[in-house]
Short mmCIF file of C-alpha atoms in Angstrom, two decimals:
data_model
loop_
_atom_site.label_atom_id
_atom_site.label_comp_id
_atom_site.label_asym_id
_atom_site.label_seq_id
_atom_site.Cartn_x
_atom_site.Cartn_y
_atom_site.Cartn_z
CA UNK A 1 80.27 89.08 130.87
CA UNK A 2 80.23 89.32 127.07
CA UNK A 3 77.18 87.03 126.94
CA UNK A 4 75.22 89.66 128.88
CA UNK A 5 76.36 92.65 126.84
CA UNK A 6 74.53 93.91 123.76
CA UNK A 7 75.43 96.69 121.34
CA UNK A 8 72.64 99.24 121.70
CA UNK A 9 72.66 100.11 117.98
CA UNK A 10 72.08 96.47 117.11
CA UNK A 11 69.56 95.89 119.88
CA UNK A 12 67.36 98.86 118.95
CA UNK A 13 65.01 97.91 116.10
CA UNK A 14 63.08 100.75 114.45
CA UNK A 15 60.02 100.44 112.23
CA UNK A 16 57.87 102.98 110.40
CA UNK A 17 54.61 101.09 110.50
CA UNK A 18 51.91 101.52 107.85
CA UNK A 19 48.27 100.54 107.91
CA UNK A 20 47.42 97.27 106.19
CA UNK A 21 45.83 98.98 103.17
CA UNK A 22 48.95 101.11 102.76
CA UNK A 23 51.17 98.03 102.84
CA UNK A 24 49.19 96.58 99.94
CA UNK A 25 50.33 99.50 97.77
CA UNK A 26 54.01 98.72 98.33
CA UNK A 27 56.21 96.77 95.95
CA UNK A 28 58.15 93.72 97.05
CA UNK A 29 61.40 95.69 97.38
CA UNK A 30 60.05 98.41 99.65
CA UNK A 31 60.78 97.98 103.33
CA UNK A 32 60.14 100.47 106.11
CA UNK A 33 60.51 98.20 109.11
CA UNK A 34 63.28 96.69 111.21
CA UNK A 35 66.15 99.09 110.62
CA UNK A 36 68.73 100.33 113.12
CA UNK A 37 70.06 103.65 114.39
CA UNK A 38 73.50 104.99 113.53
CA UNK A 39 74.08 106.32 117.04
CA UNK A 40 72.67 105.79 120.52
CA UNK A 41 75.13 107.89 122.50
CA UNK A 42 74.30 111.54 121.62
CA UNK A 43 74.34 114.21 124.30
CA UNK A 44 70.97 115.91 124.78
CA UNK A 45 71.46 119.50 125.91
CA UNK A 46 67.89 120.80 125.92
CA UNK A 47 64.51 119.18 126.42
CA UNK A 48 61.00 120.48 125.79
CA UNK A 49 58.58 121.10 128.68
CA UNK A 50 57.07 117.63 128.30
CA UNK A 51 60.29 116.20 129.77
CA UNK A 52 60.41 118.59 132.73
CA UNK A 53 59.33 116.01 135.30
CA UNK A 54 62.01 113.48 134.32
CA UNK A 55 65.48 113.28 135.84
CA UNK A 56 67.90 116.07 135.01
CA UNK A 57 69.11 115.21 131.51
CA UNK A 58 71.79 117.81 130.86
CA UNK A 59 74.69 115.89 129.34
CA UNK A 60 73.00 112.49 129.68
CA UNK A 61 73.61 109.98 126.88
CA UNK A 62 71.11 107.39 125.69
CA UNK A 63 73.07 104.19 126.18
CA UNK A 64 76.51 105.57 126.98
CA UNK A 65 79.52 106.50 124.87
CA UNK A 66 80.42 102.85 124.27
CA UNK A 67 76.84 102.12 123.12
CA UNK A 68 76.61 98.92 125.17
CA UNK A 69 73.80 97.58 127.36
CA UNK A 70 74.63 95.13 130.13
CA UNK A 71 72.48 92.54 131.80
CA UNK A 72 70.44 90.83 129.08
CA UNK A 73 70.67 87.95 126.66
CA UNK A 74 69.10 88.19 123.18
CA UNK A 75 68.00 91.77 123.87
CA UNK A 76 65.52 93.38 121.44
CA UNK A 77 64.36 96.97 121.89
CA UNK A 78 61.35 97.20 119.61
CA UNK A 79 60.45 100.83 118.86
CA UNK A 80 57.67 101.06 116.30
CA UNK A 81 56.51 104.38 114.95
CA UNK A 82 53.37 105.15 112.94
CA UNK A 83 54.65 106.17 109.51
CA UNK A 84 52.61 109.37 109.36
CA UNK A 85 51.57 110.58 112.80
CA UNK A 86 54.74 109.13 114.42
CA UNK A 87 52.77 107.67 117.35
CA UNK A 88 55.10 105.30 119.19
CA UNK A 89 55.09 101.79 120.65
CA UNK A 90 57.95 100.52 122.78
CA UNK A 91 58.54 96.92 123.79
CA UNK A 92 61.64 95.40 125.40
CA UNK A 93 62.25 91.65 125.06
CA UNK A 94 65.05 89.29 126.10
CA UNK A 95 65.54 85.59 126.77
CA UNK A 96 67.27 86.06 130.13
CA UNK A 97 68.78 88.68 132.42
CA UNK A 98 71.48 88.63 135.09
CA UNK A 99 70.20 87.80 138.57
CA UNK A 100 71.77 90.85 140.21
CA UNK A 101 69.67 93.96 139.63
CA UNK A 102 72.38 96.33 140.90
CA UNK A 103 74.36 96.08 137.63
CA UNK A 104 71.40 95.76 135.30
CA UNK A 105 70.92 98.60 132.81
CA UNK A 106 67.40 100.06 132.80
CA UNK A 107 66.68 99.74 129.08
CA UNK A 108 63.09 100.95 129.03
CA UNK A 109 63.59 103.65 131.65
CA UNK A 110 66.56 105.08 129.79
CA UNK A 111 64.78 105.31 126.43
CA UNK A 112 61.64 106.73 128.05
CA UNK A 113 63.62 109.85 128.89
CA UNK A 114 64.00 110.59 125.19
CA UNK A 115 60.46 109.98 123.88
CA UNK A 116 57.21 111.73 124.82
CA UNK A 117 54.99 110.40 127.57
CA UNK A 118 51.91 108.47 126.52
CA UNK A 119 53.54 106.08 124.07
CA UNK A 120 51.69 102.80 123.47
CA UNK A 121 52.73 99.80 125.53
CA UNK A 122 50.41 97.20 124.01
CA UNK A 123 50.78 96.10 120.40
CA UNK A 124 47.05 95.87 119.71
CA UNK A 125 46.42 99.44 120.84
CA UNK A 126 49.30 100.70 118.73
CA UNK A 127 48.17 98.89 115.57
CA UNK A 128 44.65 100.25 116.04
CA UNK A 129 46.18 103.73 116.33
CA UNK A 130 48.14 103.17 113.11
CA UNK A 131 44.97 102.25 111.22
CA UNK A 132 43.12 105.28 112.58
CA UNK A 133 45.92 107.81 112.04
CA UNK A 134 46.65 106.61 108.53
CA UNK A 135 43.36 108.03 107.30
CA UNK A 136 43.08 111.04 109.60
CA UNK A 137 46.64 112.34 109.74
CA UNK A 138 47.50 115.42 107.71
CA UNK A 139 50.86 117.21 107.89
CA UNK A 140 50.92 120.27 110.14
CA UNK A 141 52.04 123.54 108.62
CA UNK A 142 51.88 124.94 105.09
CA UNK A 143 52.77 123.07 101.92
CA UNK A 144 55.62 124.85 100.10
CA UNK A 145 56.78 122.35 97.48
CA UNK A 146 56.17 118.96 95.89
CA UNK A 147 57.72 116.56 93.41
CA UNK A 148 56.94 113.13 92.01
CA UNK A 149 58.71 109.82 91.51
CA UNK A 150 57.73 106.75 89.55
CA UNK A 151 56.27 104.12 91.86
CA UNK A 152 58.62 101.13 92.35
CA UNK A 153 55.82 98.76 91.30
CA UNK A 154 55.21 100.64 88.03
CA UNK A 155 55.29 98.26 85.07
CA UNK A 156 55.94 100.86 82.39
CA UNK A 157 58.02 103.85 83.49
CA UNK A 158 60.98 102.57 85.46
CA UNK A 159 61.11 101.63 89.10
CA UNK A 160 61.74 104.61 91.36
CA UNK A 161 63.04 106.66 88.45
CA UNK A 162 63.84 110.31 89.10
CA UNK A 163 61.53 111.67 86.42
CA UNK A 164 58.72 114.17 86.45
CA UNK A 165 55.20 112.79 86.31
CA UNK A 166 51.91 114.62 86.79
CA UNK A 167 50.70 114.20 90.35
CA UNK A 168 47.50 112.53 89.15
CA UNK A 169 49.42 109.94 87.12
CA UNK A 170 48.54 106.47 88.50
CA UNK A 171 52.24 105.55 88.45
CA UNK A 172 53.32 108.63 90.41
CA UNK A 173 54.28 108.82 94.06
CA UNK A 174 53.96 112.39 95.28
CA UNK A 175 56.32 113.90 97.84
CA UNK A 176 55.24 117.06 99.61
CA UNK A 177 57.28 119.54 101.64
CA UNK A 178 55.73 121.51 104.49
CA UNK A 179 56.90 124.52 106.45
CA UNK A 180 55.91 124.68 110.12
CA UNK A 181 56.61 126.70 113.26
CA UNK A 182 55.65 126.25 116.91
CA UNK A 183 52.47 128.17 116.08
CA UNK A 184 51.33 125.58 113.52
CA UNK A 185 48.39 123.67 115.07
CA UNK A 186 49.53 120.33 116.46
CA UNK A 187 53.16 120.78 115.44
CA UNK A 188 54.72 121.12 118.88
CA UNK A 189 53.43 117.68 119.89
CA UNK A 190 54.38 116.26 116.50
CA UNK A 191 57.92 117.59 116.81
CA UNK A 192 58.36 115.85 120.17
CA UNK A 193 57.81 112.55 118.40
CA UNK A 194 59.86 113.51 115.34
CA UNK A 195 63.01 114.80 117.04
CA UNK A 196 64.22 111.36 118.18
CA UNK A 197 65.58 110.81 114.65
CA UNK A 198 68.05 113.65 115.25
CA UNK A 199 69.65 111.74 118.13
CA UNK A 200 69.72 108.46 116.25
CA UNK A 201 71.10 109.66 112.90
CA UNK A 202 73.13 112.84 113.49
CA UNK A 203 76.43 112.39 115.27
CA UNK A 204 76.36 114.34 118.54
CA UNK A 205 72.84 115.49 117.68
CA UNK A 206 70.81 117.13 120.42
CA UNK A 207 67.25 118.25 121.05
CA UNK A 208 66.47 121.91 120.51
CA UNK A 209 64.88 124.16 123.10
CA UNK A 210 61.14 124.59 122.60
CA UNK A 211 61.24 127.80 124.60
CA UNK A 212 63.09 129.47 121.72
CA UNK A 213 60.13 130.64 119.68
CA UNK A 214 61.96 131.47 116.45
CA UNK A 215 62.66 127.93 115.25
CA UNK A 216 61.23 126.98 111.85
CA UNK A 217 60.94 123.55 110.30
CA UNK A 218 60.69 122.05 106.83
CA UNK A 219 59.29 118.50 106.73
CA UNK A 220 59.16 116.05 103.82
CA UNK A 221 56.36 113.48 103.40
CA UNK A 222 55.50 110.77 100.93
CA UNK A 223 51.87 110.91 99.81
CA UNK A 224 50.81 107.45 98.66
CA UNK A 225 47.62 106.28 96.97
CA UNK A 226 45.89 103.19 98.24
CA UNK A 227 44.57 100.55 95.85
CA UNK A 228 41.01 101.36 96.77
CA UNK A 229 37.96 102.93 95.17
CA UNK A 230 37.55 105.77 95.80
CA UNK A 231 41.26 106.51 96.01
CA UNK A 232 42.54 107.29 99.49
CA UNK A 233 45.81 109.18 99.96
CA UNK A 234 47.92 108.77 103.09
CA UNK A 235 51.02 110.59 104.35
CA UNK A 236 54.30 109.06 105.51
CA UNK A 237 57.22 110.82 107.18
CA UNK A 238 60.48 110.98 105.16
CA UNK A 239 62.68 113.52 106.96
CA UNK A 240 62.98 117.10 108.11
CA UNK A 241 65.23 120.07 108.77
CA UNK A 242 65.23 122.64 111.56
CA UNK A 243 66.23 126.23 110.83
CA UNK A 244 66.83 129.29 112.95
CA UNK A 245 66.70 132.95 111.86
CA UNK A 246 69.45 135.27 113.10
CA UNK A 247 69.35 139.03 112.81
CA UNK A 248 71.18 140.40 109.77
CA UNK A 249 71.84 144.14 109.65
CA UNK A 250 69.96 146.26 108.94
CA UNK A 251 66.49 144.75 108.48
CA UNK A 252 66.75 141.08 107.47
CA UNK A 253 67.51 137.68 108.95
CA UNK A 254 70.12 135.07 108.13
CA UNK A 255 68.52 131.61 107.94
CA UNK A 256 70.73 128.93 109.52
CA UNK A 257 70.08 125.29 108.70
CA UNK A 258 70.76 123.53 111.99
CA UNK A 259 69.57 119.91 111.67
CA UNK A 260 68.85 117.77 108.63
CA UNK A 261 67.81 114.12 108.56
CA UNK A 262 66.30 111.63 106.13
CA UNK A 263 65.21 108.34 107.72
CA UNK A 264 67.05 105.23 106.43
CA UNK A 265 64.28 103.68 104.28
CA UNK A 266 64.37 106.82 102.11
CA UNK A 267 68.11 107.43 102.01
CA UNK A 268 70.22 107.26 98.83
CA UNK A 269 67.21 108.00 96.65
CA UNK A 270 67.65 111.74 96.11
CA UNK A 271 65.19 112.84 98.79
CA UNK A 272 67.86 114.68 100.77
CA UNK A 273 68.67 116.77 97.72
CA UNK A 274 64.97 117.38 97.09
CA UNK A 275 64.47 118.58 100.66
CA UNK A 276 67.53 120.84 100.50
CA UNK A 277 66.36 122.37 97.20
CA UNK A 278 62.91 122.98 98.67
CA UNK A 279 64.48 124.84 101.60
CA UNK A 280 66.66 126.94 99.29
CA UNK A 281 63.74 127.77 96.99
CA UNK A 282 61.68 128.75 100.04
CA UNK A 283 64.46 131.10 101.15
CA UNK A 284 64.51 132.74 97.70
CA UNK A 285 60.79 133.59 98.03
CA UNK A 286 61.23 135.41 101.35
CA UNK A 287 62.37 139.05 101.00
CA UNK A 288 63.24 139.23 104.70
CA UNK A 289 65.84 136.42 104.46
CA UNK A 290 69.27 137.60 103.34
CA UNK A 291 70.97 134.20 102.96
CA UNK A 292 70.92 130.51 103.83
CA UNK A 293 73.77 129.26 106.03
CA UNK A 294 74.53 125.82 107.45
CA UNK A 295 75.63 125.11 111.00
CA UNK A 296 78.71 122.88 111.25
CA UNK A 297 77.79 120.54 108.36
CA UNK A 298 78.85 116.90 108.33
CA UNK A 299 80.96 115.87 105.35
CA UNK A 300 78.10 113.96 103.69
CA UNK A 301 75.77 116.93 103.99
CA UNK A 302 78.44 119.33 102.74
CA UNK A 303 78.79 117.17 99.62
CA UNK A 304 75.03 117.17 99.15
CA UNK A 305 74.95 120.95 99.52
CA UNK A 306 77.85 121.44 97.09
CA UNK A 307 76.30 119.22 94.43
CA UNK A 308 72.94 120.94 94.57
CA UNK A 309 74.35 124.46 94.70
CA UNK A 310 76.61 123.69 91.75
CA UNK A 311 73.73 122.27 89.72
CA UNK A 312 71.73 125.39 90.49
CA UNK A 313 74.52 127.67 89.26
CA UNK A 314 75.27 125.55 86.19
CA UNK A 315 71.60 125.72 85.17
CA UNK A 316 71.36 129.46 85.88
CA UNK A 317 71.57 130.89 82.36
CA UNK A 318 72.19 134.51 83.32
CA UNK A 319 74.88 133.74 85.88
CA UNK A 320 76.77 131.33 83.64
CA UNK A 321 76.46 133.60 80.61
CA UNK A 322 77.85 136.59 82.45
CA UNK A 323 80.47 134.48 84.16
CA UNK A 324 81.96 132.80 81.08
CA UNK A 325 80.52 134.25 77.89
CA UNK A 326 82.43 137.00 76.14
CA UNK A 327 79.27 138.58 74.74
CA UNK A 328 77.08 138.67 77.85
CA UNK A 329 75.67 141.79 79.46
CA UNK A 330 76.79 141.94 83.07
CA UNK A 331 74.53 141.61 86.10
CA UNK A 332 75.35 145.19 87.04
CA UNK A 333 74.91 146.55 83.54
CA UNK A 334 77.37 146.94 80.68
CA UNK A 335 79.13 144.51 78.40
CA UNK A 336 81.28 141.71 79.80
CA UNK A 337 84.90 142.23 78.80
CA UNK A 338 86.38 139.56 76.53
CA UNK A 339 89.65 138.02 77.70
CA UNK A 340 91.84 135.74 75.59
CA UNK A 341 94.03 133.09 77.23
CA UNK A 342 96.61 131.22 75.21
CA UNK A 343 98.59 128.11 75.93
CA UNK A 344 102.36 128.24 76.30
CA UNK A 345 102.73 126.49 72.95
CA UNK A 346 100.33 128.86 71.23
CA UNK A 347 101.37 132.06 72.95
CA UNK A 348 100.89 135.01 70.66
CA UNK A 349 99.37 132.91 67.87
CA UNK A 350 95.74 132.91 69.00
CA UNK A 351 95.64 129.13 69.27
CA UNK A 352 94.82 128.96 72.97
CA UNK A 353 91.42 128.47 74.59
CA UNK A 354 89.33 131.63 74.49
CA UNK A 355 87.60 132.42 77.76
CA UNK A 356 85.97 135.53 79.09
CA UNK A 357 83.50 136.93 81.51
CA UNK A 358 83.20 138.12 85.05
CA UNK A 359 84.46 134.89 86.62
CA UNK A 360 87.90 135.43 85.11
CA UNK A 361 90.14 134.37 86.73
CA UNK A 362 90.58 136.66 88.49
CA UNK A 363 86.89 137.15 89.24
CA UNK A 364 85.16 140.51 89.34
CA UNK A 365 84.55 140.97 93.07
CA UNK A 366 81.75 143.54 92.81
CA UNK A 367 79.91 141.34 90.30
CA UNK A 368 80.33 138.28 92.54
CA UNK A 369 78.92 140.10 95.55
CA UNK A 370 75.86 141.32 93.64
CA UNK A 371 75.13 137.77 92.49
CA UNK A 372 75.83 136.30 95.92
CA UNK A 373 73.26 138.57 97.51
CA UNK A 374 70.69 137.84 94.81
CA UNK A 375 71.21 134.07 95.15
CA UNK A 376 71.23 134.30 98.97
CA UNK A 377 74.25 132.04 99.39
CA UNK A 378 76.62 132.47 102.34
CA UNK A 379 79.93 134.12 101.40
CA UNK A 380 82.31 131.19 102.04
CA UNK A 381 80.04 128.73 100.26
CA UNK A 382 79.52 131.04 97.29
CA UNK A 383 83.23 131.64 96.77
CA UNK A 384 83.92 127.90 97.03
CA UNK A 385 81.32 127.30 94.32
CA UNK A 386 82.86 129.99 92.13
CA UNK A 387 86.27 128.37 92.53
CA UNK A 388 84.83 125.00 91.53
CA UNK A 389 83.23 126.49 88.42
CA UNK A 390 86.48 128.19 87.40
CA UNK A 391 88.41 124.97 87.96
CA UNK A 392 85.85 123.14 85.82
CA UNK A 393 86.48 125.57 82.94
CA UNK A 394 90.26 125.99 83.28
CA UNK A 395 92.46 125.19 80.32
CA UNK A 396 95.31 123.04 81.74
CA UNK A 397 97.73 124.61 79.25
CA UNK A 398 96.86 128.20 80.20
CA UNK A 399 99.55 129.01 82.74
CA UNK A 400 98.42 132.60 83.27
CA UNK A 401 94.84 131.61 84.05
CA UNK A 402 96.01 128.81 86.37
CA UNK A 403 98.26 131.24 88.24
CA UNK A 404 95.43 133.76 88.59
CA UNK A 405 93.13 131.00 89.86
CA UNK A 406 95.71 129.77 92.37
CA UNK A 407 96.16 133.30 93.73
CA UNK A 408 92.40 133.82 93.97
CA UNK A 409 91.92 130.61 95.97
CA UNK A 410 94.93 131.28 98.20
CA UNK A 411 93.71 134.80 98.97
CA UNK A 412 90.37 133.40 100.20
CA UNK A 413 92.12 130.71 102.22
CA UNK A 414 94.41 133.29 103.79
CA UNK A 415 91.50 135.52 104.79
CA UNK A 416 89.52 132.58 106.16
CA UNK A 417 92.48 131.23 108.20
CA UNK A 418 94.11 134.58 108.97
CA UNK A 419 94.39 134.20 112.74
CA UNK A 420 96.30 130.92 112.42
CA UNK A 421 98.44 131.82 109.39
CA UNK A 422 99.40 135.24 110.75
CA UNK A 423 101.27 133.56 113.58
CA UNK A 424 103.56 131.65 111.20
CA UNK A 425 106.82 132.78 109.67
CA UNK A 426 106.49 133.88 106.04
CA UNK A 427 108.17 130.78 104.59
CA UNK A 428 106.06 128.41 106.69
CA UNK A 429 102.93 130.43 105.90
CA UNK A 430 103.52 130.18 102.15
CA UNK A 431 104.18 126.45 102.42
CA UNK A 432 101.00 125.94 104.43
CA UNK A 433 98.97 127.94 101.89
CA UNK A 434 100.40 125.91 99.02
CA UNK A 435 99.64 122.67 100.83
CA UNK A 436 96.08 123.79 101.61
CA UNK A 437 95.54 124.93 98.02
CA UNK A 438 96.44 121.49 96.66
CA UNK A 439 94.14 119.85 99.21
CA UNK A 440 91.27 122.15 98.18
CA UNK A 441 92.01 121.58 94.48
CA UNK A 442 91.79 117.81 94.89
CA UNK A 443 88.60 118.08 96.92
CA UNK A 444 87.04 120.25 94.20
CA UNK A 445 88.07 117.63 91.64
CA UNK A 446 86.33 114.96 93.73
CA UNK A 447 83.13 117.02 93.93
CA UNK A 448 83.18 117.87 90.23
CA UNK A 449 83.60 114.17 89.38
CA UNK A 450 80.35 113.49 91.26
CA UNK A 451 78.63 115.97 88.94
CA UNK A 452 79.41 114.01 85.80
#
């Protein structure tokens, strides 16, 4: 039986296919074809109208929880996707299949339930579509941000270096970020092709409901120059995020980041951070958005969020000056009070580390809340960031500051976990808080180490 069983993650081969002229602009190390999904089991809870005439898909998984396909030898599921327009070609190949059709998994029929109708079934038609779309495709929506990277085939400025180059520099690759809604011309159809990446790369990812009109999207593209005269620029999909606005009393909305994905050929190159920063900067420009929140983040995304939020705060001159400088004018007006901490050895002699400012510890709560609202960061995330910054600046010999910091963190933990902790006896509750504090402290240390 094992000879007829294939792992669906291994059998599914994905490619972001470029036109021939676009391939000529790539360096030897760049590869956008023949990669695999992380998951093929996700539950799909909602499907857009284009899937209405398929079988009922509530709770259906792609290739089952065990991610196995039975009935084929040397199975290859070849799903090729145009790198810009995301037009699709699906081909299923195998060397042999079991004679009995009753136990044979329907590979093509299963995957067809998760991609839009009208995909290409002949390679020649698909490749012709790739060539045509490469020149004609333009991202739907409105451009909100851009950044550049040094081209990997640059001979002078470092391969793929994270440096700033003018967009017209011949060695620059430009990345552009677009904001779109269902009302953006052509976006609804584009999203139906794009959303498959959510199932394949987010654990337990699911399709969103197109009938909910309020969804907004932020999409990242690579804009690449061909080696032609005149220069032709083409767009290639990198990743995207879906966001949903929730009412926030009295007259604003809270923006919740729901899904976030960067396709594998672009991962581990800083593009996830760039997309997250673009979303955050977009939120800052919108007076009607009160804050940016994240829905049930995976650990890897939470780390990405923490790193970028910390870098933002560390580079924010006014916030850091008020938070730690003894001579700063506070965000709410008035002079920041100077506080002197001394080590146990230098107690009373003025030899300890001098710290001061609104971050304390303990932190000035009113000052924190004013800054939190201005920076549009969700409360739990903001207070975690504040705790990390204080920990970064703590003098290990300053017992009074360390005690104040421990109490500040424990108070937040108690409030956040009140319903559970309130049911415990006092002794057990204190032990659990102490245990949780040390766990949080070590996790902050891990995150801060990544910032070095």
